[in-house]
Coordinates of N, CA and C in Angstrom, one line a residue:
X1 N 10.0 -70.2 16.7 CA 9.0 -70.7 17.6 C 7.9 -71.3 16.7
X2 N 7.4 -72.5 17.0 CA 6.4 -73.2 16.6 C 5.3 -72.2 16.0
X3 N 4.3 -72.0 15.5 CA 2.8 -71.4 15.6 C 2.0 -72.0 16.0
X4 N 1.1 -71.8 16.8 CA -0.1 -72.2 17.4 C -0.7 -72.5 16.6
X5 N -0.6 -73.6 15.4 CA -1.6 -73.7 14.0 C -1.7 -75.2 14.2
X6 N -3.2 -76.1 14.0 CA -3.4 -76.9 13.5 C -4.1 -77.6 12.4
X7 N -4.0 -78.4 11.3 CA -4.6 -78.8 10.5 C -5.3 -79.5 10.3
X8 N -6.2 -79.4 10.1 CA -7.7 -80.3 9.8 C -8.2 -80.3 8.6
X9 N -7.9 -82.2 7.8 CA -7.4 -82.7 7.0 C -9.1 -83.7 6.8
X10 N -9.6 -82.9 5.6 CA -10.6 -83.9 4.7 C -10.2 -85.3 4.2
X11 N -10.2 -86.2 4.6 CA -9.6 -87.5 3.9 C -10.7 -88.5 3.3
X12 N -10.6 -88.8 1.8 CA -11.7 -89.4 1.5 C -10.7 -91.2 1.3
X13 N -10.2 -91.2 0.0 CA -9.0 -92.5 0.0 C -7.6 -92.0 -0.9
X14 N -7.2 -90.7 -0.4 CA -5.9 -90.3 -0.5 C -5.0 -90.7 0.6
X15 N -3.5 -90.4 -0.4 CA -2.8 -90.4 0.5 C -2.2 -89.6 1.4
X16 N -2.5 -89.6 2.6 CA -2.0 -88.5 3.6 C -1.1 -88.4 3.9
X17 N 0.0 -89.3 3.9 CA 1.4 -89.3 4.6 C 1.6 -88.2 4.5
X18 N 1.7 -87.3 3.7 CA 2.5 -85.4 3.3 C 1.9 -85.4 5.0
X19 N 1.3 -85.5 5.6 CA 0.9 -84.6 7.0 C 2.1 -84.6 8.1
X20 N 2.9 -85.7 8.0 CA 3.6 -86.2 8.5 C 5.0 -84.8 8.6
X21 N 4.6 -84.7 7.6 CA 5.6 -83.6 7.3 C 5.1 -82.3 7.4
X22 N 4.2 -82.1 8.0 CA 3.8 -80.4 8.2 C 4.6 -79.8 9.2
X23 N 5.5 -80.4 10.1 CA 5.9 -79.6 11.5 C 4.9 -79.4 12.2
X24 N 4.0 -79.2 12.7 CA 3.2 -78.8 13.4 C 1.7 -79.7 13.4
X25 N 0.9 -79.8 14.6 CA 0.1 -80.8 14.7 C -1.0 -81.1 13.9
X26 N -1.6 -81.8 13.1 CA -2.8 -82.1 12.2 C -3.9 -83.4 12.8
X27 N -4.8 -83.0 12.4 CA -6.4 -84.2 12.9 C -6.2 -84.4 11.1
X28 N -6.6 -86.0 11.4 CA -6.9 -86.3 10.1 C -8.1 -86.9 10.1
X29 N -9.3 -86.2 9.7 CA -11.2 -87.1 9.6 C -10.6 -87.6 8.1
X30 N -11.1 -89.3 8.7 CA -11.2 -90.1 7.4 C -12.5 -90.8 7.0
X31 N -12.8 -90.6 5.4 CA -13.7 -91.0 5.6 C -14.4 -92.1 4.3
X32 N -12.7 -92.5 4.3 CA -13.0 -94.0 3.7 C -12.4 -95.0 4.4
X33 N -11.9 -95.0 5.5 CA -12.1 -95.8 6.9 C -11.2 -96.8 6.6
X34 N -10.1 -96.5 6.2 CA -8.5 -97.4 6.1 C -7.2 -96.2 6.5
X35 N -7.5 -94.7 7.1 CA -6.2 -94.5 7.3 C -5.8 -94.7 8.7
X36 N -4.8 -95.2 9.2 CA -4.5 -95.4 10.7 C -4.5 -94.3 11.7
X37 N -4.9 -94.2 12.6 CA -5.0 -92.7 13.4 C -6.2 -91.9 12.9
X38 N -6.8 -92.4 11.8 CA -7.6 -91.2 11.4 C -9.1 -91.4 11.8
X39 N -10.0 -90.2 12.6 CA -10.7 -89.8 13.1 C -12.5 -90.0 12.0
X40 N -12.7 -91.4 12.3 CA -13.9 -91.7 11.3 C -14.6 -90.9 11.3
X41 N -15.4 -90.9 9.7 CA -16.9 -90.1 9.2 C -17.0 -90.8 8.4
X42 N -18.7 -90.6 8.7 CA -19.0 -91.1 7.2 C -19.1 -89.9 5.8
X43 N -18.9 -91.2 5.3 CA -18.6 -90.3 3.7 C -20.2 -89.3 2.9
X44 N -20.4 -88.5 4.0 CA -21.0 -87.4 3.3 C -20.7 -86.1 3.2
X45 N -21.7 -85.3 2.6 CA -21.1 -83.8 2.7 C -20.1 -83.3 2.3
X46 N -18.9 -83.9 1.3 CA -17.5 -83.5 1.0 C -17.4 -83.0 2.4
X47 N -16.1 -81.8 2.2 CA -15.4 -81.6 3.2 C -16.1 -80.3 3.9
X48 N -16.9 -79.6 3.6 CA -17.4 -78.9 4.5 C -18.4 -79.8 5.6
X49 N -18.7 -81.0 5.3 CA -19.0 -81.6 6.6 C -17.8 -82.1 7.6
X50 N -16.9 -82.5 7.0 CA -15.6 -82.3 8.0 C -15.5 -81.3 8.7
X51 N -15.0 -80.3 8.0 CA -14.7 -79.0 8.5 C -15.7 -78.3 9.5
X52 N -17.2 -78.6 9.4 CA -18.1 -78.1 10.7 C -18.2 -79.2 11.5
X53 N -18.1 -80.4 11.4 CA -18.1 -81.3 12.1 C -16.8 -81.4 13.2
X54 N -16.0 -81.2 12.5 CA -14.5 -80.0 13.7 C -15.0 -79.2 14.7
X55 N -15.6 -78.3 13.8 CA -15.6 -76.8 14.7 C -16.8 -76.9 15.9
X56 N -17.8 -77.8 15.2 CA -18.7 -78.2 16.9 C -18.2 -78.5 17.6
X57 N -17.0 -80.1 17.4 CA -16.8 -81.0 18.2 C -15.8 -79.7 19.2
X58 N -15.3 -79.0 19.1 CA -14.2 -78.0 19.3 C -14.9 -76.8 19.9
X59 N -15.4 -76.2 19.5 CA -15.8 -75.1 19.8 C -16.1 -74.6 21.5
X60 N -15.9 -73.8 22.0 CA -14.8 -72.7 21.3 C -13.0 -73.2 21.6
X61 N -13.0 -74.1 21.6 CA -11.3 -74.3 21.7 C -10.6 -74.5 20.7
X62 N -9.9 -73.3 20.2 CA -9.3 -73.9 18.7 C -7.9 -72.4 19.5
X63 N -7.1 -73.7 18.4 CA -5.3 -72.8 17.9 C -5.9 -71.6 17.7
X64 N -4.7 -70.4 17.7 CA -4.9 -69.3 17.1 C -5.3 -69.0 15.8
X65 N -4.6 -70.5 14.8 CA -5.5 -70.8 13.8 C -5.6 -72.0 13.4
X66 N -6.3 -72.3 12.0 CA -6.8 -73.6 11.8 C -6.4 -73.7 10.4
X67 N -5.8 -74.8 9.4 CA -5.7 -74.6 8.1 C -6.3 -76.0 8.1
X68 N -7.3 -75.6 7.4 CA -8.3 -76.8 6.9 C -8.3 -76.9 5.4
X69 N -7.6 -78.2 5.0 CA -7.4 -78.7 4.1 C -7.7 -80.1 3.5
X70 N -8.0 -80.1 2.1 CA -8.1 -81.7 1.6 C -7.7 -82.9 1.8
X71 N -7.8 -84.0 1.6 CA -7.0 -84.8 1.7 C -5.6 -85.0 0.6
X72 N -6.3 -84.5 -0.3 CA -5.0 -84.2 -1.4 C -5.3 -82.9 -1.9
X73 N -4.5 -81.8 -1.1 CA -4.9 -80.2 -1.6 C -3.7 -80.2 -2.7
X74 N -2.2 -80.6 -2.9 CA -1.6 -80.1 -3.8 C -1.8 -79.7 -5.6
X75 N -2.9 -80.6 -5.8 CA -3.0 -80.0 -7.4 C -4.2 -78.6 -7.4
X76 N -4.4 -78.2 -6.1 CA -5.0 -76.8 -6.2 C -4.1 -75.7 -5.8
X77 N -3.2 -76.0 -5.3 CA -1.8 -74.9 -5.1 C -0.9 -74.6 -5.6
X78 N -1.2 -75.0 -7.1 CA -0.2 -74.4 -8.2 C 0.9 -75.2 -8.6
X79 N 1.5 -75.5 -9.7 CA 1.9 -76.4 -10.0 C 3.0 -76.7 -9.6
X80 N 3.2 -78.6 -9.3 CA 4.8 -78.6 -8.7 C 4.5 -78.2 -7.3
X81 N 3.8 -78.2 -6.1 CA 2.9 -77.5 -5.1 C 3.6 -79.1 -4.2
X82 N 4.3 -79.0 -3.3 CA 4.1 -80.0 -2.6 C 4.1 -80.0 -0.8
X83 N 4.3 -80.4 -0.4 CA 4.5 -80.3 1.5 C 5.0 -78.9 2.0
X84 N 6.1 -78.8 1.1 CA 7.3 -77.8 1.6 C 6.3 -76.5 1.4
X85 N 5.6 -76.6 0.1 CA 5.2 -75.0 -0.3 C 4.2 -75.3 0.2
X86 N 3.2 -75.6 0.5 CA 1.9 -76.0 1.4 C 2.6 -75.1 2.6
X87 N 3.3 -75.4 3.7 CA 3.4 -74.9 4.9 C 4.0 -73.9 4.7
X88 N 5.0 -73.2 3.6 CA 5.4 -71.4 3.4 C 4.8 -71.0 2.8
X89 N 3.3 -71.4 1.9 CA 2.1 -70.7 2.1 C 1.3 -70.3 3.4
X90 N 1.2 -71.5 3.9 CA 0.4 -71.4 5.5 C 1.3 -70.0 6.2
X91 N 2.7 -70.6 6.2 CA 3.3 -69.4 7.4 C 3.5 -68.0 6.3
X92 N 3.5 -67.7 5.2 CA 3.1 -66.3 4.5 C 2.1 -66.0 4.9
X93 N 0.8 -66.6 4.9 CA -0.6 -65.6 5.3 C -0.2 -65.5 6.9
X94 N 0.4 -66.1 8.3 CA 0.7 -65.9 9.5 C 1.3 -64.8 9.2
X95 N 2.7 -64.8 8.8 CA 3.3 -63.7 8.9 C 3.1 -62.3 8.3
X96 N 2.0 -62.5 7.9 CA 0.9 -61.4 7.1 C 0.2 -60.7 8.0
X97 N 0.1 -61.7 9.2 CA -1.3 -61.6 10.1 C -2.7 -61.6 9.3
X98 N -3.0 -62.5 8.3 CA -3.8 -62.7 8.0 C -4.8 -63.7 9.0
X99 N -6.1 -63.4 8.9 CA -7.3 -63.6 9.5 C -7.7 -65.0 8.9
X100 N -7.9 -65.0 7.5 CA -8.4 -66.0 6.6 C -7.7 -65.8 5.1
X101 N -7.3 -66.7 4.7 CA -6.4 -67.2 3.4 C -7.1 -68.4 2.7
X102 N -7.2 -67.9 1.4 CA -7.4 -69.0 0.4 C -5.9 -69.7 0.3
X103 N -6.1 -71.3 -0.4 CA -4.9 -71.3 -0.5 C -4.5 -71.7 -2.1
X104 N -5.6 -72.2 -2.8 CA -5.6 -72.5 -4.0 C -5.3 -71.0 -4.8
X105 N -4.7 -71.8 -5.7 CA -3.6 -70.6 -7.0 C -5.0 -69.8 -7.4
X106 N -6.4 -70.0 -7.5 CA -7.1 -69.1 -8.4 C -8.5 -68.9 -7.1
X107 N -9.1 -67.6 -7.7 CA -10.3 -67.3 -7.4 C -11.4 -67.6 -8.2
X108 N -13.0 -67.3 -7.9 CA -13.6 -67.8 -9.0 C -15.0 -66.6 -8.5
X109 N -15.2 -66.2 -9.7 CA -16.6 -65.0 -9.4 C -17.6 -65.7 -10.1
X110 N -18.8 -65.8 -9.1 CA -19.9 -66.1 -9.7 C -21.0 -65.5 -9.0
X111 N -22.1 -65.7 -10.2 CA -23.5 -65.5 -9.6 C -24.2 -66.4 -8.5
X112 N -25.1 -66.0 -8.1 CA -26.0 -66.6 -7.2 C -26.6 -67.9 -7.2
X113 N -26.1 -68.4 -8.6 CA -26.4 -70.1 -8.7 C -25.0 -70.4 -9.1
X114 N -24.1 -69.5 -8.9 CA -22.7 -70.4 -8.8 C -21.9 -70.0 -10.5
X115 N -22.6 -69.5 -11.1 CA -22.1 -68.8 -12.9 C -21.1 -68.7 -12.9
X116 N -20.4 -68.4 -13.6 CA -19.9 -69.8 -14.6 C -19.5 -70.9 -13.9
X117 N -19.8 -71.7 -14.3 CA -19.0 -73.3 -13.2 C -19.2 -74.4 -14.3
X118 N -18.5 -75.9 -14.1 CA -18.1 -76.3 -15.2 C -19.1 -77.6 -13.8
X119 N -19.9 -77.2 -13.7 CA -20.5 -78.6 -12.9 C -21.0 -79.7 -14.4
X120 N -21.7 -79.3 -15.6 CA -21.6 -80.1 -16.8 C -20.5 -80.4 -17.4
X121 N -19.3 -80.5 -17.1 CA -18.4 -80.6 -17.7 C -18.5 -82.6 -17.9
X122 N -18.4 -82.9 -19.4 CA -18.8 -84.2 -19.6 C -17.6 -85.3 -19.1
X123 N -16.3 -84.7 -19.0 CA -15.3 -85.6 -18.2 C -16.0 -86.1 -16.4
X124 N -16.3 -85.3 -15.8 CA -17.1 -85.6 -14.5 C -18.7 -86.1 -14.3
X125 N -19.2 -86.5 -15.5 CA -20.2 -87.2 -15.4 C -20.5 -88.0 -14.7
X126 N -21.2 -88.5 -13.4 CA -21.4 -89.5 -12.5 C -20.8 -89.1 -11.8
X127 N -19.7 -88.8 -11.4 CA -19.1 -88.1 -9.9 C -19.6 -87.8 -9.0
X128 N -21.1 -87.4 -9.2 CA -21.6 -87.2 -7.8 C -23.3 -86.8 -8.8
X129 N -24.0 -86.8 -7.4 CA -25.5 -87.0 -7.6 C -26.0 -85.2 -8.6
X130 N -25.2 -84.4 -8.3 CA -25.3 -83.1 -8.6 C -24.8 -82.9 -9.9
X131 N -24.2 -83.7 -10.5 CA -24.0 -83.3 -11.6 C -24.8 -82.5 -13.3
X132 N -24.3 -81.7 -13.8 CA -25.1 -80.6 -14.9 C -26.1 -80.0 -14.1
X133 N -25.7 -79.9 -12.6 CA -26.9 -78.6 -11.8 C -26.5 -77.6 -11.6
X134 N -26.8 -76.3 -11.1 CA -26.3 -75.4 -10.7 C -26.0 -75.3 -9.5
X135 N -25.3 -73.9 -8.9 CA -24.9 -74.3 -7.2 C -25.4 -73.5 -6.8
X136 N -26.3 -73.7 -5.7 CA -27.7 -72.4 -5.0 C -26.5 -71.8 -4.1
X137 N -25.3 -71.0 -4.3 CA -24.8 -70.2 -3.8 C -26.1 -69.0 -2.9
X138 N -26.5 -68.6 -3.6 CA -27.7 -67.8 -2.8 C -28.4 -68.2 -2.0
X139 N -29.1 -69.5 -2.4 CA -30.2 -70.0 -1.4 C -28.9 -70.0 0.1
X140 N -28.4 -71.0 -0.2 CA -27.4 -71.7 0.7 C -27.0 -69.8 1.9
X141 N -26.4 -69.2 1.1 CA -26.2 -67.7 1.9 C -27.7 -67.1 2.8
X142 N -28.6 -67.1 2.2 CA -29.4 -66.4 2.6 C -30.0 -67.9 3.7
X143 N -30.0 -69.1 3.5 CA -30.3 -69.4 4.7 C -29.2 -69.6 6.0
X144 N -28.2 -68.7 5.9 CA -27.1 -69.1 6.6 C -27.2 -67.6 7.2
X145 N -27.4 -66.9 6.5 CA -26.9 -65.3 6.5 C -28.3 -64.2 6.8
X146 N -28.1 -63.4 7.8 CA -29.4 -62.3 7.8 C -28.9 -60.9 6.3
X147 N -30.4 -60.7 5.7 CA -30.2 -60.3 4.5 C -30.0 -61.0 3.8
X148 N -30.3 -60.5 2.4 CA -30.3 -60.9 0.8 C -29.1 -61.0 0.8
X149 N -29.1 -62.1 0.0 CA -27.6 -62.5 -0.7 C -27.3 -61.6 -2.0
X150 N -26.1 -61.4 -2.2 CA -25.3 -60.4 -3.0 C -25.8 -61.0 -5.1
X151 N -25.3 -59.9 -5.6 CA -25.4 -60.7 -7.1 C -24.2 -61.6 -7.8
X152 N -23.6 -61.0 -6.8 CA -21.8 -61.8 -7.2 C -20.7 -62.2 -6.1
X153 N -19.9 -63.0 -6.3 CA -19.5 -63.6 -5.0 C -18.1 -63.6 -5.3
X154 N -17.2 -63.4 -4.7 CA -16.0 -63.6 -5.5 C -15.4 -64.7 -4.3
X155 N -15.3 -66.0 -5.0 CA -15.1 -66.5 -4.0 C -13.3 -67.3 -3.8
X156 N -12.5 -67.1 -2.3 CA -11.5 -66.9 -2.6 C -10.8 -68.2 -1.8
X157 N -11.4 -69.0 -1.6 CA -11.4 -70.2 -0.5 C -11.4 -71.3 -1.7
X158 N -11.6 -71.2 -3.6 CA -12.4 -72.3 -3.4 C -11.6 -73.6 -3.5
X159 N -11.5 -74.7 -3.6 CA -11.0 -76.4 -3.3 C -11.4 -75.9 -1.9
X160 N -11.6 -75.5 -1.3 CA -12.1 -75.6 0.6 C -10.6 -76.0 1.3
X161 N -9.5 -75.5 0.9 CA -8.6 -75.4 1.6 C -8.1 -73.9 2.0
X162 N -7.9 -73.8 3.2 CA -8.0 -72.2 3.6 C -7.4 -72.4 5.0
X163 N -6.9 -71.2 5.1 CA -6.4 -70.9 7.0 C -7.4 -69.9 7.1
X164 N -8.1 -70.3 8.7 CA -8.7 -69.0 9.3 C -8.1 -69.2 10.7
X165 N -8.4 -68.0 11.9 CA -7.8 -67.6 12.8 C -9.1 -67.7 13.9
X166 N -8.5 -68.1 15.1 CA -9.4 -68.4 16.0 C -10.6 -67.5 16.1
X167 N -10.0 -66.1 16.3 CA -11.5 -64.9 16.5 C -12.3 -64.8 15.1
X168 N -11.9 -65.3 13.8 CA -12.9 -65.6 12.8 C -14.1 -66.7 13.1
X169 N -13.2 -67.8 13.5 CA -14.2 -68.8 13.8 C -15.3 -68.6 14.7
X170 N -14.6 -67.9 16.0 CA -15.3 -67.6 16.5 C -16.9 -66.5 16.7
X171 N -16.5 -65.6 15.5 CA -17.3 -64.4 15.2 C -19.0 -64.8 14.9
X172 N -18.8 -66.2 14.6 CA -20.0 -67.2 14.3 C -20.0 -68.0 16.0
X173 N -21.6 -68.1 15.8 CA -22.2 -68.6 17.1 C -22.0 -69.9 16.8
X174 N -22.5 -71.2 17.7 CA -22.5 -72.2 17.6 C -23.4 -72.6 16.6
X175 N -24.5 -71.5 17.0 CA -25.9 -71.8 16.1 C -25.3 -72.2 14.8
X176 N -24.3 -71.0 14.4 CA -24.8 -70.7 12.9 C -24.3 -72.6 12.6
X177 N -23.0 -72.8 12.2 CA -22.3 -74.0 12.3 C -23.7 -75.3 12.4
X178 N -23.8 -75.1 13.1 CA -25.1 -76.3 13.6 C -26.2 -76.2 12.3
X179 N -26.5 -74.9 11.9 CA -27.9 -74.7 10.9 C -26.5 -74.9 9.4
X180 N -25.7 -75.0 9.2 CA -25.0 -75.2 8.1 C -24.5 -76.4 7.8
X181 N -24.3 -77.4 9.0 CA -24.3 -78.7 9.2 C -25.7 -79.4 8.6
X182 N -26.7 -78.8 9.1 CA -28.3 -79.2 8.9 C -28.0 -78.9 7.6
X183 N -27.7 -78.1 7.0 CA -27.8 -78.2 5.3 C -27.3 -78.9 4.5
X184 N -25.7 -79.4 5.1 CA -24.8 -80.2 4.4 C -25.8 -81.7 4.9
X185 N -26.2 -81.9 5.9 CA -26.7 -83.7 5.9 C -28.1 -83.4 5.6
X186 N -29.3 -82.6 5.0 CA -29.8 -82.6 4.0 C -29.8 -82.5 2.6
X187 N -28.4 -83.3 2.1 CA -28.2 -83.0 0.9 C -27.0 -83.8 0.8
X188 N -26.8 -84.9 1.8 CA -25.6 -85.8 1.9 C -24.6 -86.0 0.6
X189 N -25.3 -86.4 -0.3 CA -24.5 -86.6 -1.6 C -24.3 -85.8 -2.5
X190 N -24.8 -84.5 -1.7 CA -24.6 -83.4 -3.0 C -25.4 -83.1 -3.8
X191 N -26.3 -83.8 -3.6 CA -27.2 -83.9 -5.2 C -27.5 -82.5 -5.4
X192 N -27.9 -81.5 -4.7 CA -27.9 -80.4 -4.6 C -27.1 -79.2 -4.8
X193 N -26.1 -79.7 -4.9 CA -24.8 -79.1 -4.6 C -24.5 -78.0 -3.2
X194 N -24.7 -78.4 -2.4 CA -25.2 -77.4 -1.5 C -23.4 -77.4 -0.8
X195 N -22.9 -78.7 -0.8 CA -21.6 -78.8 -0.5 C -20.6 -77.7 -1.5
X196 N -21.0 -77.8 -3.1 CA -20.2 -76.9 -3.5 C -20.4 -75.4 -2.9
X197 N -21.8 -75.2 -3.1 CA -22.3 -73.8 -2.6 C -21.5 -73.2 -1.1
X198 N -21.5 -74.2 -0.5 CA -20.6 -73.4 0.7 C -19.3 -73.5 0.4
X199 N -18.5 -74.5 -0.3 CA -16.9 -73.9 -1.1 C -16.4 -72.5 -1.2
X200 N -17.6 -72.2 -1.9 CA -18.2 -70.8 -3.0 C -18.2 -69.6 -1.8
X201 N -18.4 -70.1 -0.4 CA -18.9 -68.8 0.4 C -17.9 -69.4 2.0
X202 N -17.3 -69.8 1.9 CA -16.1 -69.5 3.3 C -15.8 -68.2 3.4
X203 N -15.1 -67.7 2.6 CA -14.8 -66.5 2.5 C -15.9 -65.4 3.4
X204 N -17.2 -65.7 3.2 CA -18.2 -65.0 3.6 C -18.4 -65.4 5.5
X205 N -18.3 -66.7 5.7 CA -18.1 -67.6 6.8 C -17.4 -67.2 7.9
X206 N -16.2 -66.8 7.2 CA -15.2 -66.6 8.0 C -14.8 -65.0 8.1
X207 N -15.6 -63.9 7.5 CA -15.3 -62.7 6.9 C -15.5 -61.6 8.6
X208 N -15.5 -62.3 9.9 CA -15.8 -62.1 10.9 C -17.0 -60.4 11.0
X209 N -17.5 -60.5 9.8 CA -18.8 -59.3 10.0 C -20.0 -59.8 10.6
X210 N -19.9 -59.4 12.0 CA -21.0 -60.3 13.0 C -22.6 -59.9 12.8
X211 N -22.2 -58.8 12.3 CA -24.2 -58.1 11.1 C -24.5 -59.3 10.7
X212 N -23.9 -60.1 9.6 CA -24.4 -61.3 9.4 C -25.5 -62.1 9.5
X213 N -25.0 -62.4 11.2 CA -25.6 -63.6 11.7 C -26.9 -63.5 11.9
X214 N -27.8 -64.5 11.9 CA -29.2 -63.7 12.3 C -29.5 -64.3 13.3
X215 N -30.8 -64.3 13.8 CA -31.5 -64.3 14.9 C -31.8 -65.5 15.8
X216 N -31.8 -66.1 14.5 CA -32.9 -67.9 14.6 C -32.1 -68.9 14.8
X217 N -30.4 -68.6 14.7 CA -30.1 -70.0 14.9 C -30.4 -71.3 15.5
X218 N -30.6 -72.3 15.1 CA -30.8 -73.9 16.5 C -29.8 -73.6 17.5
X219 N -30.9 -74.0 18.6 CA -29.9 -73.6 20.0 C -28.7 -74.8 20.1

């Protein structure tokens, strides 16, 4: 039997066709505005503006789950990684009864400005407005999150390809979503890195501990 899973696919000017081949139904947000069928954005925010930009338009109606993924996730899922192992990754964390799954091959522990990270790394020079900055993993939590942010994060989501399950998504208000959106299009191009910073904290996003949330969210 089918699974109640759909994919929601970051597209900037990759090729998507692999979607074609997932078995099961996919949205494709494009947002370099040449794939056919694909669900325009504009090109800010990487893909955590996708990805909340979903969950508003949606909310609360989602599959039992959701694998939200890149437009080209295979060189984060381990090498040689193509369609086939993409979706018997997806259905190992189901048949796990997993809640929320990373799906990239590695994790990454950092501090509260994102430590160690290779954001200076001189091959990606110009790539984006944030480059040689640090990632306010902290700031970014504590304005998302009631309570101080932690000293270390292990974070287990990161490329931002991940399955979560409807009552995770759900465990978050509309609010919160809406005030994490407000962060991502204050900081459109990243300069910030505020886009990597939430990469860094899905895991925390989706970790359905409703303590969390705090008070203030935008209605």
């Amino acid at each position: 039997m089918r699974p109640d899973l759909l994919a929601v696919v970051a597209r900037f000017q990759e090729d998507a066709s692999w979607v074609a081949d997932l078995g099961f139904p996919a949205l494709v947000y494009d947002k370099g505005g040449d794939w056919p069928g694909g669900i325009p954005l504009s090109n800010v925010g990487r893909e955590a503006h996708t990805y909340l930009t979903h969950i508003l338009a949606h909310y609360p109606e989602f599959p039992n789950h959701v694998l939200f993924l890149q437009g080209n996730p295979f060189p984060h899922l381990g090498e040689g990684a193509d369609t086939a192992f993409l979706v018997a990754k997806a259905l190992e964390l189901l048949d796990r009864g997993a809640c929320f799954g990373g799906l990239a091959w590695f994790r990454a522990r950092c501090d509260r400005l994102g430590r160690p990270h290779q954001m200076a790394d001189p091959a990606k020079k110009g790539r984006w407005p944030g480059w040689g900055k640090d990632i306010p993993v902290g700031r970014v939590f504590e304005q998302l999150f009631a309570g101080p942010a932690p000293k270390t994060f292990l974070a287990s989501a990161m490329t931002g390809n991940f399955l979560v399950s409807r009552q995770r998504i759900l465990a978050r208000p509309p609010g919160f979503y809406r005030r994490a959106l407000e962060l991502i299009l204050a900081d459109p191009k990243d300069a910030e890195n505020t886009g990597h910073a939430l990469e860094r904290l899905w895991q925390v996003v989706f970790n359905g501990n409703k303590r969390l949330n705090r008070a203030d969210y935008p209605g």
